Coordinates of N, CA and C in Angstrom, one line a residue:
M2 N 10.9 -4.4 6.0 CA 10.3 -3.4 4.8 C 9.2 -3.8 4.5
K3 N 9.0 -5.1 3.8 CA 8.4 -5.5 2.8 C 7.4 -6.1 3.5
K4 N 7.7 -6.8 4.9 CA 6.9 -6.8 5.9 C 5.5 -5.6 6.5
V5 N 6.3 -5.1 6.1 CA 5.4 -3.6 6.8 C 4.5 -3.2 5.8
L6 N 5.3 -3.4 4.3 CA 4.6 -2.6 2.9 C 3.9 -4.2 2.6
G7 N 3.9 -4.6 3.0 CA 2.6 -5.8 2.5 C 1.5 -5.3 3.5
T8 N 2.1 -5.4 4.8 CA 0.8 -5.6 6.0 C -0.1 -4.3 6.1
T9 N 0.5 -3.5 5.5 CA -0.2 -1.8 4.8 C -0.9 -2.0 3.6
V10 N -0.4 -2.8 2.5 CA -1.5 -2.9 1.2 C -2.6 -3.5 1.8
A11 N -2.3 -4.7 2.4 CA -3.7 -5.8 2.7 C -4.1 -4.9 3.9
T12 N -3.8 -4.2 4.4 CA -4.9 -3.6 5.5 C -5.5 -2.5 4.5
L13 N -4.8 -2.0 3.7 CA -6.1 -0.8 2.7 C -6.7 -1.7 1.9
L14 N -6.3 -2.9 1.8 CA -7.2 -3.7 0.5 C -8.6 -3.6 1.6
I15 N -8.3 -4.8 2.1 CA -9.5 -4.8 3.3 C -10.6 -3.7 3.3
G16 N -9.7 -2.4 4.2 CA -10.7 -1.4 3.7 C -11.2 -1.0 2.6
L17 N -10.7 -0.9 2.0 CA -11.3 -0.3 0.6 C -12.3 -1.6 0.4
L18 N -12.4 -2.6 1.3 CA -13.1 -4.1 1.0 C -15.0 -3.5 1.4
L19 N -13.9 -3.3 3.0 CA -15.8 -3.3 3.9 C -16.1 -1.3 3.3
Y20 N -15.1 -0.4 2.4 CA -16.0 0.3 2.5 C -16.9 0.1 1.2
A21 N -16.9 -0.8 0.2 CA -17.1 -1.1 -0.5 C -18.6 -2.1 -0.5
A22 N -18.3 -2.8 0.6 CA -19.1 -3.6 1.7 C -20.6 -2.2 2.2
W23 N -19.8 -1.4 3.0 CA -20.3 -1.0 3.4 C -21.8 0.4 2.9
S24 N -20.5 1.1 1.7 CA -21.3 1.8 0.8 C -22.8 1.5 0.1
Q25 N -22.8 0.0 0.1 CA -23.6 -0.3 -0.7 C -24.5 -1.9 0.2
R26 N -24.7 -1.2 1.4 CA -25.3 -1.5 2.5 C -26.7 -1.9 1.9
A27 N -27.7 -0.5 1.7 CA -29.2 -1.0 1.1 C -28.7 -2.4 0.2
V28 N -28.0 -2.8 -1.2 CA -28.4 -2.7 -1.4 C -28.2 -4.5 -1.7
L29 N -27.5 -4.7 -0.9 CA -27.1 -5.8 -0.2 C -27.7 -6.0 0.6
A30 N -28.6 -5.7 1.9 CA -30.0 -6.2 2.3 C -30.8 -6.5 1.4
Q31 N -30.9 -5.8 0.6 CA -31.8 -5.6 -0.3 C -32.3 -6.8 -1.0
G32 N -30.7 -7.2 -1.4 CA -31.0 -9.0 -2.0 C -30.8 -10.1 -1.1
L33 N -30.5 -9.8 0.4 CA -29.7 -11.0 1.0 C -31.1 -11.3 1.4
A34 N -32.4 -9.8 1.5 CA -33.5 -10.2 2.7 C -34.8 -11.2 1.2
A35 N -33.7 -10.8 0.0 CA -35.1 -11.6 -1.0 C -34.6 -13.2 -1.4
L36 N -33.7 -13.3 -0.8 CA -33.4 -15.0 -0.5 C -34.1 -15.4 0.2
T37 N -34.5 -17.1 -0.3 CA -35.1 -18.2 0.6 C -33.9 -18.7 1.1
A38 N -34.4 -19.7 1.4 CA -33.3 -20.7 2.5 C -33.2 -21.5 1.6
G39 N -33.5 -22.4 0.6 CA -33.5 -23.3 -0.2 C -32.4 -22.4 -1.4
Q40 N -32.7 -21.2 -1.6 CA -31.4 -20.6 -2.3 C -30.5 -20.5 -1.7
L41 N -30.5 -19.7 -0.5 CA -29.3 -20.0 0.2 C -28.1 -20.7 0.1
I42 N -29.1 -22.2 0.6 CA -28.6 -23.3 1.1 C -27.5 -24.1 -0.6
L43 N -28.6 -23.6 -2.0 CA -27.7 -24.1 -2.9 C -27.1 -22.9 -3.4
I44 N -27.0 -21.7 -3.0 CA -25.3 -21.3 -3.3 C -24.2 -21.4 -2.4
L45 N -24.7 -22.3 -1.3 CA -23.2 -22.4 -0.6 C -22.9 -23.6 -0.8
V46 N -23.8 -24.5 -1.0 CA -23.5 -26.0 -1.8 C -22.8 -25.6 -3.3
V47 N -23.0 -24.6 -4.3 CA -22.7 -24.4 -5.3 C -21.2 -23.5 -5.4
M48 N -21.8 -22.4 -4.8 CA -20.2 -21.4 -4.4 C -19.3 -21.9 -3.7
L49 N -19.1 -22.2 -2.3 CA -17.7 -22.6 -1.7 C -16.7 -23.3 -2.0
P50 N -17.2 -24.8 -2.8 CA -16.0 -25.6 -3.6 C -15.4 -24.6 -4.1
L51 N -16.2 -23.5 -4.9 CA -15.5 -22.8 -5.6 C -14.1 -22.6 -6.0
Y52 N -14.2 -21.6 -5.1 CA -13.2 -20.7 -3.4 C -11.8 -21.4 -4.0
P53 N -11.9 -22.3 -3.2 CA -10.0 -23.6 -3.1 C -10.0 -24.4 -4.1
L54 N -11.2 -24.7 -4.5 CA -10.9 -24.8 -6.5 C -10.2 -24.1 -7.1
S55 N -10.6 -23.1 -7.4 CA -9.5 -21.7 -8.2 C -8.4 -21.8 -7.8
V56 N -8.1 -21.8 -6.4 CA -6.8 -21.9 -5.7 C -6.0 -22.8 -6.1
L57 N -6.7 -23.4 -6.0 CA -5.8 -25.3 -5.7 C -5.6 -25.1 -7.9
A58 N -6.4 -24.4 -8.6 CA -5.8 -24.9 -10.2 C -4.4 -23.3 -10.6
W59 N -4.7 -22.6 -9.8 CA -3.7 -21.5 -10.0 C -2.4 -21.9 -9.5
H60 N -2.5 -22.6 -8.3 CA -1.8 -23.0 -7.4 C -0.9 -24.4 -8.4
Q61 N -1.7 -25.1 -9.0 CA -1.0 -26.6 -9.9 C -0.4 -26.0 -11.0
L62 N -1.4 -24.7 -11.6 CA -0.4 -23.9 -13.4 C 0.8 -23.5 -12.0
L63 N 1.1 -22.8 -11.1 CA 2.1 -22.5 -10.7 C 3.6 -23.3 -9.8
L64 N 3.2 -24.4 -9.7 CA 3.5 -25.5 -9.7 C 4.1 -25.8 -10.9
G65 N 3.3 -26.0 -12.1 CA 3.9 -26.6 -13.0 C 4.9 -26.2 -13.8
V66 N 5.4 -24.6 -13.4 CA 6.3 -23.8 -14.0 C 7.1 -23.7 -13.2
G67 N 7.3 -24.2 -12.7 CA 8.4 -24.7 -11.6 C 8.2 -22.9 -10.3
G68 N 7.6 -22.1 -9.8 CA 7.2 -21.9 -8.8 C 6.7 -23.4 -7.4
K69 N 7.9 -22.5 -6.3 CA 7.5 -23.5 -5.1 C 7.1 -22.4 -3.8
L70 N 5.6 -23.3 -3.6 CA 4.7 -21.9 -3.1 C 3.5 -23.2 -2.4
T71 N 3.2 -23.6 -1.2 CA 2.6 -24.7 -0.6 C 1.2 -23.5 -1.3
Y72 N 0.0 -24.9 -0.8 CA -1.4 -24.7 -1.1 C -1.6 -23.3 0.1
R73 N -1.2 -23.4 1.7 CA -1.5 -22.4 2.6 C -0.9 -21.5 1.8
E74 N 0.4 -20.6 1.7 CA 0.7 -19.6 0.7 C 0.2 -18.8 -0.4
A75 N -0.1 -20.5 -1.3 CA -1.1 -19.6 -3.2 C -2.0 -19.6 -2.0
L76 N -3.3 -19.6 -1.2 CA -4.1 -19.3 -0.6 C -4.5 -17.8 -0.4
A77 N -3.2 -17.6 1.1 CA -3.5 -16.1 1.6 C -2.8 -15.5 0.1
V78 N -2.1 -15.9 -0.3 CA -1.7 -14.9 -1.8 C -3.0 -14.3 -2.5
W79 N -3.3 -15.5 -3.0 CA -5.1 -16.0 -3.6 C -5.8 -14.6 -3.1
M80 N -6.2 -14.6 -1.8 CA -6.8 -14.2 -0.4 C -7.0 -12.6 -1.0
I81 N -5.4 -12.2 -0.8 CA -4.8 -10.5 -0.5 C -4.9 -10.3 -1.5
S82 N -4.2 -10.9 -3.0 CA -4.7 -10.2 -4.4 C -6.0 -9.8 -5.1
N83 N -7.1 -10.6 -4.4 CA -8.5 -11.3 -4.9 C -9.3 -9.1 -4.7
V84 N -8.7 -9.2 -3.6 CA -9.5 -8.0 -2.8 C -9.2 -6.8 -3.6
A85 N -8.2 -7.3 -4.6 CA -7.7 -5.6 -5.8 C -8.3 -6.2 -6.9
R86 N -9.4 -6.7 -6.2 CA -10.3 -6.8 -7.8 C -11.4 -5.1 -7.8
L87 N -11.4 -4.7 -6.1 CA -12.6 -3.8 -5.9 C -11.6 -2.6 -6.5
L88 N -10.7 -2.7 -6.8 CA -10.2 -1.5 -7.3 C -10.2 -1.2 -9.1
P89 N -10.2 0.2 -9.4 CA -10.6 0.1 -11.0 C -9.3 -0.3 -11.4
G90 N -10.2 -1.3 -12.8 CA -9.4 -1.6 -13.7 C -9.8 -3.3 -13.3
T91 N -8.4 -3.9 -14.0 CA -9.3 -5.6 -14.0 C -7.6 -6.5 -14.0
I92 N -6.8 -5.9 -14.2 CA -5.9 -6.4 -13.6 C -4.7 -6.4 -12.3
W93 N -5.3 -5.2 -11.3 CA -4.8 -5.6 -10.0 C -4.8 -6.9 -9.3
Q94 N -5.6 -7.7 -9.2 CA -5.6 -8.6 -8.9 C -5.1 -9.9 -9.4
W95 N -3.9 -9.9 -10.6 CA -3.4 -10.9 -11.0 C -1.6 -10.0 -10.9
V96 N -1.9 -8.2 -10.8 CA -0.1 -7.4 -10.9 C -0.4 -8.2 -8.8
G97 N -1.3 -7.2 -8.3 CA -1.2 -8.3 -6.6 C -0.7 -9.7 -6.3
R98 N -0.9 -10.2 -7.1 CA -0.7 -11.8 -7.1 C 0.8 -12.3 -7.2
V99 N 1.4 -11.9 -8.4 CA 3.2 -11.6 -8.4 C 3.2 -11.3 -8.4
Y100 N 3.0 -9.7 -7.3 CA 4.3 -9.9 -6.3 C 4.4 -10.1 -4.8
L101 N 3.0 -10.6 -4.6 CA 3.2 -11.3 -3.7 C 3.8 -12.7 -3.9
T102 N 3.3 -13.1 -4.6 CA 3.8 -14.5 -4.6 C 6.2 -14.4 -5.4
G103 N 6.3 -13.1 -5.7 CA 7.5 -13.0 -5.5 C 8.0 -12.8 -3.9
T104 N 7.1 -12.5 -2.7 CA 7.8 -12.5 -1.2 C 7.4 -13.7 -0.3
H105 N 7.5 -14.4 -1.2 CA 7.2 -16.1 -1.2 C 8.6 -16.7 -1.5
G106 N 9.5 -16.1 -2.8 CA 11.2 -17.3 -3.5 C 10.3 -17.1 -4.7
V107 N 9.2 -16.9 -5.4 CA 8.6 -17.7 -6.5 C 9.3 -16.1 -7.7
S108 N 9.9 -17.1 -8.3 CA 10.7 -15.3 -9.6 C 9.3 -14.7 -10.2
T109 N 9.4 -13.7 -10.9 CA 9.0 -13.0 -11.5 C 8.2 -13.3 -12.8
L110 N 8.7 -14.4 -13.4 CA 8.4 -15.2 -14.7 C 8.0 -15.9 -14.6
Q111 N 7.7 -16.9 -13.4 CA 6.8 -18.1 -13.1 C 5.6 -17.1 -12.0
A112 N 5.9 -17.0 -11.7 CA 4.0 -16.0 -11.1 C 3.5 -15.4 -12.6
L113 N 4.1 -14.8 -13.3 CA 3.6 -14.2 -14.1 C 3.9 -15.2 -15.7
L114 N 3.7 -16.3 -15.9 CA 3.1 -18.0 -16.4 C 2.3 -18.1 -16.1
S115 N 2.6 -18.2 -15.1 CA 0.9 -18.9 -13.7 C -0.1 -17.8 -14.2
V116 N -0.2 -16.8 -14.0 CA -1.3 -16.6 -14.4 C -2.0 -16.1 -15.7
A117 N -0.7 -15.5 -16.5 CA -1.4 -16.4 -18.0 C -2.2 -17.5 -18.1
Y118 N -1.0 -18.4 -17.8 CA -1.5 -20.0 -18.0 C -3.4 -19.4 -17.5
E119 N -3.8 -18.8 -16.6 CA -4.5 -18.6 -15.5 C -6.1 -18.1 -16.7
I120 N -5.0 -17.1 -16.8 CA -6.4 -16.1 -17.4 C -6.8 -17.0 -19.0

């Protein structure tokens, strides 16, 4: 049942992400058309390392409070929970992260502490 629920939530969140991108496609296209090759390269050089480093930082916080999660599991939890940023309110990515870490055997207290330290 948990797997079905997790898959359903992930599918809904990805659908929401795709809907948001589609509904803003004109703005996205205009912004992308205005980028030069140099700007695009600079964005990639600066932004690409930030994502895995952010996951690493949160993963280390979680390990520091006793949570047992591999980096790969932390990456999956991080990616799925961050899709929830599109939902109204700003807490859903962290609520999702606490829930999803629980599916990997991490206690709610450990997950809450790691998220609180991160914030």
